[in-house]
C-alpha positions as a LaTeX table, in Angstrom:
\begin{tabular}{lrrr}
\hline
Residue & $x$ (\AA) & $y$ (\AA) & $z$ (\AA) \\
\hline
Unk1 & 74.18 & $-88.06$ & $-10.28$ \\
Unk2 & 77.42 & $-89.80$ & $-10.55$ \\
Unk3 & 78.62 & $-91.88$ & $-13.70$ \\
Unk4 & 80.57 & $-95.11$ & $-14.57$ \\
Unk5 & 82.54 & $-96.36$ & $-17.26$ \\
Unk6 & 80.61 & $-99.44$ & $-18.20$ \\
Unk7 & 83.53 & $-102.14$ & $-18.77$ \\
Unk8 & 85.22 & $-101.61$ & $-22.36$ \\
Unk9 & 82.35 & $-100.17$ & $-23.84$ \\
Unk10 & 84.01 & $-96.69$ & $-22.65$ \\
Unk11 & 80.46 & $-95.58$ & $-22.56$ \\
Unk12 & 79.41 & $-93.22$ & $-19.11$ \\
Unk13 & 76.33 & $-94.51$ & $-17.90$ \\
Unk14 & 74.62 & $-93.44$ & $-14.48$ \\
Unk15 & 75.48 & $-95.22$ & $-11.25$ \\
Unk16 & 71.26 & $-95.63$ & $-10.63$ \\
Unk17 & 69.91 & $-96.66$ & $-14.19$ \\
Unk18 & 66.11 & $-97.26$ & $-14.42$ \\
Unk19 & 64.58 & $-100.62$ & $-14.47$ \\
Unk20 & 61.43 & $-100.38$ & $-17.17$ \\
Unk21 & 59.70 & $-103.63$ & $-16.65$ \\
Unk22 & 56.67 & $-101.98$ & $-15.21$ \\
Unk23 & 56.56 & $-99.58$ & $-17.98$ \\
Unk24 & 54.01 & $-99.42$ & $-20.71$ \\
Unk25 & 50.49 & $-101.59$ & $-20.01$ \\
Unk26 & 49.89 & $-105.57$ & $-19.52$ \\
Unk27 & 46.99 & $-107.85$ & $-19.54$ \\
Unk28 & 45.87 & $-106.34$ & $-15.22$ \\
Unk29 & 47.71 & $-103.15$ & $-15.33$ \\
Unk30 & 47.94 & $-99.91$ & $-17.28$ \\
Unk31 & 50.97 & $-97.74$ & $-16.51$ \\
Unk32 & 51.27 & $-95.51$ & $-19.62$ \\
Unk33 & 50.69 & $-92.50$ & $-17.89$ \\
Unk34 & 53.06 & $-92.97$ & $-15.25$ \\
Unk35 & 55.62 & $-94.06$ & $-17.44$ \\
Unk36 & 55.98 & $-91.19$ & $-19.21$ \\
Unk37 & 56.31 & $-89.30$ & $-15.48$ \\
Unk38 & 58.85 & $-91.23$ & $-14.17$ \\
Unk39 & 61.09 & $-91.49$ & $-17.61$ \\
Unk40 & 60.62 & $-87.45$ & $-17.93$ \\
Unk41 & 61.29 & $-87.36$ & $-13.94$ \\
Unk42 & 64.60 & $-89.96$ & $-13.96$ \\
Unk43 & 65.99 & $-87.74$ & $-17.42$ \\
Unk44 & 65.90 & $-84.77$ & $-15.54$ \\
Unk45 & 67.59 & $-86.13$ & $-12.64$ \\
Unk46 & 70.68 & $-87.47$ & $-14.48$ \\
Unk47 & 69.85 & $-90.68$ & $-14.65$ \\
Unk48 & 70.91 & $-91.82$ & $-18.70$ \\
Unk49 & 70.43 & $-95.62$ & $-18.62$ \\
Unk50 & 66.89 & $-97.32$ & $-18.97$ \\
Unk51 & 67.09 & $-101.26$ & $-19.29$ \\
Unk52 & 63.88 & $-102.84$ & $-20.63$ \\
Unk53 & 63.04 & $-106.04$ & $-22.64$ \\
Unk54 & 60.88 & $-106.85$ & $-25.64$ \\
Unk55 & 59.06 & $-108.90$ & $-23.68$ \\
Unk56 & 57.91 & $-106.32$ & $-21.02$ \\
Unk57 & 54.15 & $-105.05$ & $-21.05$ \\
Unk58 & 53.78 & $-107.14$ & $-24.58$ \\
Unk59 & 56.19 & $-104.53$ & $-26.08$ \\
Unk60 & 54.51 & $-101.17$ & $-24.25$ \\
Unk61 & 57.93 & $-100.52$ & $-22.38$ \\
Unk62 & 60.20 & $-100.14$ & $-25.44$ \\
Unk63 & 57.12 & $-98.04$ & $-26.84$ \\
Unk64 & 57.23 & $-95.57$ & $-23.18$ \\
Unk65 & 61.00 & $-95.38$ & $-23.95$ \\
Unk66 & 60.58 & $-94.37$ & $-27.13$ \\
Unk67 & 57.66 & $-91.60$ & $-27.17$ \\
Unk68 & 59.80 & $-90.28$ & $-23.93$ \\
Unk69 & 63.40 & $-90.25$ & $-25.76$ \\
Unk70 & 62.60 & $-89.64$ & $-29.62$ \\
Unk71 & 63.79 & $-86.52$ & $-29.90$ \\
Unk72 & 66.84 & $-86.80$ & $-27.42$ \\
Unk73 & 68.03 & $-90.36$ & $-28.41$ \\
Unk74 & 71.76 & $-89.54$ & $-27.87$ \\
Unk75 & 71.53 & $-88.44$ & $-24.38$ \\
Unk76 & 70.29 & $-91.60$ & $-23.43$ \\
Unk77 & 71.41 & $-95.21$ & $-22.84$ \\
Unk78 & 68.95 & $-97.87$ & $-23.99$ \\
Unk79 & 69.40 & $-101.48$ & $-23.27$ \\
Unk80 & 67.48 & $-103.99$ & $-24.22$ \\
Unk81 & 66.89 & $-107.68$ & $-24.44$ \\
Unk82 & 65.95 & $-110.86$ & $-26.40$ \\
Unk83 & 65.26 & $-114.12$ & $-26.46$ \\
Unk84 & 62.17 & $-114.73$ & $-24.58$ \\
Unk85 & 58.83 & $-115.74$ & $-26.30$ \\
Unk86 & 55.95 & $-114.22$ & $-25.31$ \\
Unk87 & 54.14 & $-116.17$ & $-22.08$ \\
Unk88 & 50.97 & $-118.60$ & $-22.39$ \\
Unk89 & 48.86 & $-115.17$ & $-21.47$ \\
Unk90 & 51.41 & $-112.95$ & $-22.97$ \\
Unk91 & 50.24 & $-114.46$ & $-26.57$ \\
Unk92 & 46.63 & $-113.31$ & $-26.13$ \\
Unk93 & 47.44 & $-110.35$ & $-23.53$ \\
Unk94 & 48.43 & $-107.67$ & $-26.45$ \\
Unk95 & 45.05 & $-108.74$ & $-28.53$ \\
Unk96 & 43.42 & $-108.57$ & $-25.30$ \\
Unk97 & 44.19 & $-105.86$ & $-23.24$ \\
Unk98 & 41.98 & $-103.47$ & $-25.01$ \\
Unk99 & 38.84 & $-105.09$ & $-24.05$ \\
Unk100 & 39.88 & $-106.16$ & $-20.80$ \\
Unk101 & 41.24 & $-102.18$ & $-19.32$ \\
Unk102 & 37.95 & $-101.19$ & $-18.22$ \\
Unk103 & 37.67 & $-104.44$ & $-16.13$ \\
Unk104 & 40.66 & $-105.01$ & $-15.02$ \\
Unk105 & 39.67 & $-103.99$ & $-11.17$ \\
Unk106 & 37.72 & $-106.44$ & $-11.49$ \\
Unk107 & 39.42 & $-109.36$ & $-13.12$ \\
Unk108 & 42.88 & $-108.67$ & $-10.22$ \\
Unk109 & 42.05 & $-111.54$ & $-8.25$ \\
Unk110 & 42.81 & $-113.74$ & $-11.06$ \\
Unk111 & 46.52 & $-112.29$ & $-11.45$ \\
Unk112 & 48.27 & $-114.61$ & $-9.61$ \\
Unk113 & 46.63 & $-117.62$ & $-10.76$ \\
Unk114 & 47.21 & $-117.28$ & $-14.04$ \\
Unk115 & 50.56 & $-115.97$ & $-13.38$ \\
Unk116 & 51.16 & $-118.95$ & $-11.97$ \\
Unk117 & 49.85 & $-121.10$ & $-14.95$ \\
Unk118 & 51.80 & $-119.41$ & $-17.55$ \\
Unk119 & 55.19 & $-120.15$ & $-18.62$ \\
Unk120 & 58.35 & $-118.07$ & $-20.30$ \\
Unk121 & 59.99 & $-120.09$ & $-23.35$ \\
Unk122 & 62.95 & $-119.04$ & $-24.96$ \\
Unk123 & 64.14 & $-119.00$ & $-28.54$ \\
Unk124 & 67.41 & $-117.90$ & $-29.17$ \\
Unk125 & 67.96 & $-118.70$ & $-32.73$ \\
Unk126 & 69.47 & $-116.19$ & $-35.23$ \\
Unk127 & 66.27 & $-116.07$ & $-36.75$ \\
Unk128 & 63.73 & $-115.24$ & $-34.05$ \\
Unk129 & 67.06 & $-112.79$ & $-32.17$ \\
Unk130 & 66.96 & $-110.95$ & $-35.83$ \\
Unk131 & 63.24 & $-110.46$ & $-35.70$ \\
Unk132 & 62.77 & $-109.18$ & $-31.80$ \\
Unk133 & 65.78 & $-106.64$ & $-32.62$ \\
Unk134 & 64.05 & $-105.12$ & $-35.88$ \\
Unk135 & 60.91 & $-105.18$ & $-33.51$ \\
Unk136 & 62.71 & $-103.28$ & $-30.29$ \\
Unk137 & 64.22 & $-100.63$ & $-32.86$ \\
Unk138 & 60.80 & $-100.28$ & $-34.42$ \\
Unk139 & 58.96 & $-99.49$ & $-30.83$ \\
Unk140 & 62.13 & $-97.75$ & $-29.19$ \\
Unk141 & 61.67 & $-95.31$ & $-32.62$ \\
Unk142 & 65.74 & $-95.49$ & $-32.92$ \\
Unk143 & 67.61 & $-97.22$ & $-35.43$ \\
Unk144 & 70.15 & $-98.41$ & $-32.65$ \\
Unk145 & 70.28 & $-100.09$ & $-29.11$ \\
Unk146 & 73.04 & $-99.65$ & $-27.66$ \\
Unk147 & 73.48 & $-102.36$ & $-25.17$ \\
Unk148 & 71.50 & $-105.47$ & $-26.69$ \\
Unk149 & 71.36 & $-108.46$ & $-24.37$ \\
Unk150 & 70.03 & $-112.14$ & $-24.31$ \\
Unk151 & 67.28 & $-112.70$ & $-21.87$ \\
Unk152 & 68.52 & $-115.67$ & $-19.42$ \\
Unk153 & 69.52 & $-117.76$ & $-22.14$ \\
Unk154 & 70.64 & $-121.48$ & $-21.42$ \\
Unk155 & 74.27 & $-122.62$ & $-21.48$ \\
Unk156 & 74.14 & $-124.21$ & $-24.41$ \\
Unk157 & 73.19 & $-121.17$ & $-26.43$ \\
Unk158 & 76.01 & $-119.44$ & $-24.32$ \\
Unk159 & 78.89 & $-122.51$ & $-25.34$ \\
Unk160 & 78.03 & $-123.01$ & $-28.36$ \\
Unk161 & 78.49 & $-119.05$ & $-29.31$ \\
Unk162 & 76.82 & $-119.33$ & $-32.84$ \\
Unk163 & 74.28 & $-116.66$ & $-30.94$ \\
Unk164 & 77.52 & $-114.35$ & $-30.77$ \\
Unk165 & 78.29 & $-114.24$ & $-34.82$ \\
Unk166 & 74.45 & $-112.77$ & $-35.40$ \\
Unk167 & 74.88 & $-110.73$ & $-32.43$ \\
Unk168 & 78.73 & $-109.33$ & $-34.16$ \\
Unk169 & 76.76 & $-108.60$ & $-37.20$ \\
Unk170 & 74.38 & $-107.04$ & $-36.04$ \\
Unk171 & 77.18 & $-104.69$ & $-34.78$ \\
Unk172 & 78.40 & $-104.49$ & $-37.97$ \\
Unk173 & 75.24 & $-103.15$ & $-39.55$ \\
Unk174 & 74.72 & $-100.00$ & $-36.61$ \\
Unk175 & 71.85 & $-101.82$ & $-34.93$ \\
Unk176 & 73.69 & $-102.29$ & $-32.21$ \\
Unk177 & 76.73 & $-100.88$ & $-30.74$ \\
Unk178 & 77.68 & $-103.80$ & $-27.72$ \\
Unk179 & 75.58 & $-106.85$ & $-26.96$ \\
Unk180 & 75.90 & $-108.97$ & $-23.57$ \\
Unk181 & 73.76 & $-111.28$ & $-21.58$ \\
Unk182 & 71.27 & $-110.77$ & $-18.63$ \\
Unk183 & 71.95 & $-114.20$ & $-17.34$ \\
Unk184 & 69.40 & $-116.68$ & $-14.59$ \\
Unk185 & 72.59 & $-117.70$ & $-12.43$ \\
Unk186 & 76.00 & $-116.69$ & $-11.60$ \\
Unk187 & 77.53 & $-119.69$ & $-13.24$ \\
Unk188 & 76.17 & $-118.60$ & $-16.64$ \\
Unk189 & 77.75 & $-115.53$ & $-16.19$ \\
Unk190 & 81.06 & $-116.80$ & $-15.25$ \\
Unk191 & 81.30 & $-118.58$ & $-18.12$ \\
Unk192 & 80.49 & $-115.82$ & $-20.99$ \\
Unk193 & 82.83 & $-113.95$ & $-19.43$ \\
Unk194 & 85.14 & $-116.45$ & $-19.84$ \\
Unk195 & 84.58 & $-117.02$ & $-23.64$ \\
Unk196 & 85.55 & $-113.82$ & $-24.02$ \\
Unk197 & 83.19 & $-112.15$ & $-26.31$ \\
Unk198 & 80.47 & $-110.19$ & $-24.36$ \\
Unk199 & 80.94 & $-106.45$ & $-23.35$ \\
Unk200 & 78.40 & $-106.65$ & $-20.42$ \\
Unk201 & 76.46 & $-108.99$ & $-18.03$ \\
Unk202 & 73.63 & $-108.44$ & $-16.15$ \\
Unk203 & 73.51 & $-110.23$ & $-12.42$ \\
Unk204 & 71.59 & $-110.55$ & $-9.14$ \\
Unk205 & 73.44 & $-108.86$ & $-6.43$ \\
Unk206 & 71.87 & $-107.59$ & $-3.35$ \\
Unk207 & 72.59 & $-107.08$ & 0.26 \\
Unk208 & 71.04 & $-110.77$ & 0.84 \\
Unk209 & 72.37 & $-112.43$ & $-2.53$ \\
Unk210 & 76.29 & $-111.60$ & $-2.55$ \\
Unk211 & 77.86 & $-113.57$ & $-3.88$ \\
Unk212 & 78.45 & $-112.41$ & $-7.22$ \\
Unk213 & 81.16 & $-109.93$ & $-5.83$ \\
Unk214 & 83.05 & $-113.47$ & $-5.20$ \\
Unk215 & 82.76 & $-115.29$ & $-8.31$ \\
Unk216 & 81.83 & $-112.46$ & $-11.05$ \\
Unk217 & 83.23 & $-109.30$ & $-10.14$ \\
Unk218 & 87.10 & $-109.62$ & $-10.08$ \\
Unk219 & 86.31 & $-111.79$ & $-13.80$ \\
Unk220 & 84.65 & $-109.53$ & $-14.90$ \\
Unk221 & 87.02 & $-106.52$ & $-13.86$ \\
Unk222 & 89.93 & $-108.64$ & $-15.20$ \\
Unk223 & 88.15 & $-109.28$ & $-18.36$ \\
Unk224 & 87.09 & $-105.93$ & $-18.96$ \\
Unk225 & 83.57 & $-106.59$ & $-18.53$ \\
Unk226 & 80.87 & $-103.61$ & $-17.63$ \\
Unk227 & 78.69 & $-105.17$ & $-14.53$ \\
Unk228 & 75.02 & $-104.46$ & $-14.55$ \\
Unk229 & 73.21 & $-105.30$ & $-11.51$ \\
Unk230 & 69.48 & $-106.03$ & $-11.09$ \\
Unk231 & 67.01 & $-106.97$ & $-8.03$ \\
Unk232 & 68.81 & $-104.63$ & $-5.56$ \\
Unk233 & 66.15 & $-105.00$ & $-3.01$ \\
Unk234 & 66.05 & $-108.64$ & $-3.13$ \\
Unk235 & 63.18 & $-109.04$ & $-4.73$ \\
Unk236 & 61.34 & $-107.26$ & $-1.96$ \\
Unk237 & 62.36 & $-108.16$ & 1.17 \\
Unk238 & 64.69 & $-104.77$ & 1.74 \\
Unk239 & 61.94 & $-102.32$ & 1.38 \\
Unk240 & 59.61 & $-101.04$ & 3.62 \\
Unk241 & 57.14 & $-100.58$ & 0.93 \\
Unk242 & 54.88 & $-103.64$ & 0.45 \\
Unk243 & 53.58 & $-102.09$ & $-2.71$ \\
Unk244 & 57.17 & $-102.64$ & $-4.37$ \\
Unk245 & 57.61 & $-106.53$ & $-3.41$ \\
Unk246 & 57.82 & $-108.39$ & $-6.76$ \\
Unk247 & 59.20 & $-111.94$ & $-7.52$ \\
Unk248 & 59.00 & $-113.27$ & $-4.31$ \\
Unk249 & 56.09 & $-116.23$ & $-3.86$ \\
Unk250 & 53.54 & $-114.92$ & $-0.37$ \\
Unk251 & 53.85 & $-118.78$ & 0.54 \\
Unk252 & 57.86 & $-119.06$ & 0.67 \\
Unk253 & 57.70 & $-118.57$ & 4.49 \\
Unk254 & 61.10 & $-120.38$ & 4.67 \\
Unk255 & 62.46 & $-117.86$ & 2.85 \\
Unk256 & 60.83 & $-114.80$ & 4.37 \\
Unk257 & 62.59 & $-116.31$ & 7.67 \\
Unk258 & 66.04 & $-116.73$ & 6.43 \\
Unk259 & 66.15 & $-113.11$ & 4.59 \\
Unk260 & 64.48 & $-111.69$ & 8.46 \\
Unk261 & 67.37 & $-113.41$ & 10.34 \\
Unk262 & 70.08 & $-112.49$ & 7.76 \\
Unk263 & 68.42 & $-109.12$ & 8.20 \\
Unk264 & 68.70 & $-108.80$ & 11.82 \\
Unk265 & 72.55 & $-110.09$ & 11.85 \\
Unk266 & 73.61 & $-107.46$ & 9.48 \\
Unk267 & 71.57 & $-104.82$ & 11.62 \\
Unk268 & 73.82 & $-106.05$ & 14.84 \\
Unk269 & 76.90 & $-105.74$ & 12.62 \\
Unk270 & 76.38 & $-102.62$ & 11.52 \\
Unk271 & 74.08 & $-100.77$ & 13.62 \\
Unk272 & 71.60 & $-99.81$ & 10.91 \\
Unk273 & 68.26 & $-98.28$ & 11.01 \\
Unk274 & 65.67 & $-101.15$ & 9.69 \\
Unk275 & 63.54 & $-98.47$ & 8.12 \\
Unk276 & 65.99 & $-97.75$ & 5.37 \\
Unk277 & 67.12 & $-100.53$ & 4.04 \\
Unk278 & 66.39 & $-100.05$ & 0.75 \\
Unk279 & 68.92 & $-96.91$ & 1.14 \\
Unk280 & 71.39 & $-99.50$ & 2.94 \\
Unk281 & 70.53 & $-102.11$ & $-0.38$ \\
Unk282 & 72.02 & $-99.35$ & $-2.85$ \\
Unk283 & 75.09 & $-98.05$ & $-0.88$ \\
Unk284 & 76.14 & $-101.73$ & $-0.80$ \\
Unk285 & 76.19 & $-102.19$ & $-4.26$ \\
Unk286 & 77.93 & $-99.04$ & $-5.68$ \\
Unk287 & 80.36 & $-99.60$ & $-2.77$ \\
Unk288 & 81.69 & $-102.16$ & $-5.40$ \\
Unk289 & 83.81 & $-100.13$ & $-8.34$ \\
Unk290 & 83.13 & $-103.42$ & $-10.38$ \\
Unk291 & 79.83 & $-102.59$ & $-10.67$ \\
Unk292 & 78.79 & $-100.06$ & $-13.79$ \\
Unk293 & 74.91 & $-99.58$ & $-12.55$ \\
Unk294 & 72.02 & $-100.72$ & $-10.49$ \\
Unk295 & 69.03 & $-100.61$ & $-12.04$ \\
Unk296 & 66.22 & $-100.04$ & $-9.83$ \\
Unk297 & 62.68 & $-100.61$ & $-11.44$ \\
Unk298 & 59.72 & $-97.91$ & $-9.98$ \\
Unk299 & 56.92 & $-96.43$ & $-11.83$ \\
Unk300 & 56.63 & $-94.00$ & $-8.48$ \\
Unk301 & 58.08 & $-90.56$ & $-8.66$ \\
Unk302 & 58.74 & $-90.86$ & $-4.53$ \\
Unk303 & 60.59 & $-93.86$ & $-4.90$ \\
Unk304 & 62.46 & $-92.57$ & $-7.73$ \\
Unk305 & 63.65 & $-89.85$ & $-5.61$ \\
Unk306 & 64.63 & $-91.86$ & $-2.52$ \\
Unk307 & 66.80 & $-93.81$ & $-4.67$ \\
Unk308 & 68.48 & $-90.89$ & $-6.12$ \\
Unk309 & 69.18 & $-89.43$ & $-2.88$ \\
Unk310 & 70.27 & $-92.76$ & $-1.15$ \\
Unk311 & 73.21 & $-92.85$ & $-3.37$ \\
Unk312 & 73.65 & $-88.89$ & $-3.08$ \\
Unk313 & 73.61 & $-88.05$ & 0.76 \\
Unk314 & 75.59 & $-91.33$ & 1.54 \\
Unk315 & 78.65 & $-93.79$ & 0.93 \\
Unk316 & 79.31 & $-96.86$ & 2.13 \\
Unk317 & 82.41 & $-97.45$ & 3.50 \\
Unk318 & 84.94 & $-99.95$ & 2.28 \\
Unk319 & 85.37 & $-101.24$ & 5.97 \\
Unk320 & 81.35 & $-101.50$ & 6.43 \\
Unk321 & 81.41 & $-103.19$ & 2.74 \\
Unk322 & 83.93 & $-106.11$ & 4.27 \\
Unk323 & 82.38 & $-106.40$ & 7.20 \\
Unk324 & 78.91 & $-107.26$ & 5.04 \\
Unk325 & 80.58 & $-109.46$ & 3.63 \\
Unk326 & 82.03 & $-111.63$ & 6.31 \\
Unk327 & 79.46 & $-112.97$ & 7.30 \\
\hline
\end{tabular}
């Protein structure tokens, strides 16, 4: 495993970090035991950075994090994040979940429509920030995160930068040691790097959605900024796994299309096998020394280890990097 310097946090985090948000156990799905696999299995392998959320599995991942890393808290890299409320079903889910595990084959079919029904809400106030952090270190079993992020928050919460001062002070006390922002769109991360006062943001950047390395990366580089990407396999459509496909609606046919043909033109340009494109996805991304990670969420072992050894075997070359991005 190779390492980065994530931006001016000095701190040497692994190129592939582990995404958590299928850790722990949710209202249809029970992961605990495989959680604990694939955190023992990505430690081993050298991976040192595991970005999760309070809001993930009703709090479950932060608790799979923190059984796993308890008694080797300083070898590891924790980020987290606040700011979202917990969903419509998210409020009931936690109370719920109990009752509902032995069911849940059977209650599946009604995932997606109440998916679809519930809503994420978002309270960044000092107040509700304060009490999600003294909640994350409770389940992570630490008495410090060290990256602590806002979860998509709005621009205004962003401009106005009252959110920073609680976010400094919390720095101040050792709950923390650098806070940034996992931000919706690119514009929202262009302009908290601008203010000046993050150490870290968190984008979309894939082989389909590039244009962050345009309008965040040199910013961010000049800025002193640590990059952290997410979705590397655009939300599904560079894998050949359909198991793995998350985020991406079944009816978005329009979208399906575009990603196909966009998928077939950089196949031409490059010559590349169309069975490996999640290996292709990854080599892309670290093929950018702005970027301090990619986190790459899998509760499968396999997976895990394709990843690792997609960024191992192979490099992209600066020349094939260009030519990706000319058209």
């Amino acid at each position: 495993m190779h390492y980065r310097v994530l931006g001016k946090t000095g701190i040497s985090i692994s190129e592939l970090g582990l995404g958590c948000g299928r850790l722990g156990k949710s209202f249809f799905l029970d992961n605990r035991k495989a959680s604990a696999r694939i955190l023992e299995e990505a430690f081993e392998k050298g991976i040192n950075f595991f970005d999760t959320a309070r809001n993930y599995g009703y709090g479950t991942s932060e608790e799979a994090i923190g059984r796993a890393f308890r008694h080797n808290r300083s070898k590891v890299i924790i980020a987290s994040k606040g700011g979202y409320l917990p969903s419509t079903l998210g409020r009931y889910g936690r109370l719920l979940t109990p009752f509902i595990m032995p069911f849940r084959r059977l209650i599946q079919p009604l995932r997606k429509p109440l998916k679809g029904k519930t809503q994420k809400v978002g309270d960044y106030s000092p107040a509700y920030i304060k009490r999600a952090l003294e909640e994350s270190l409770k389940s992570l079993q630490t008495d410090y995160i060290d990256i602590y992020q806002l979860h998509s928050p709005p621009p205004s919460v962003i401009e106005s930068g009252e959110i920073f001062e609680t976010l400094e002070a919390f720095q101040k006390e050792g709950k923390i040691r650098f806070y940034g922002i996992s931000v919706k769109n690119l514009e929202d991360a262009v302009s908290c790097i601008k203010i000046g006062r993050v150490a870290t943001v968190q984008v979309p950047f894939n082989l389909l959605e590039r244009e962050a390395a345009k309008e965040v990366f040199p910013l961010a580089k000049e800025k002193g900024v640590g990059v952290i990407v997410r979705v590397p396999f655009g939300r599904g459509l560079l894998t050949k796994d359909e198991k793995v496909k998350t985020g991406l609606k079944e009816g978005n046919k329009a979208l399906r299309k575009e990603a196909e043909e966009e998928k077939q033109r950089l196949s031409s340009l490059l010559h590349l096998d169309q069975t490996n494109w999640s290996d292709v996805a990854l080599q892309f991304i670290l093929a950018h020394q702005e970027v301090s990670t990619v986190i790459a969420g899998t509760i499968s072992p396999l997976h895990l280890k394709e990843n690792i050894a997609a960024i191992k075997e192979n490099k992209m070359s600066q020349r094939e990097r260009d030519l990706i991005h000319s058209l």
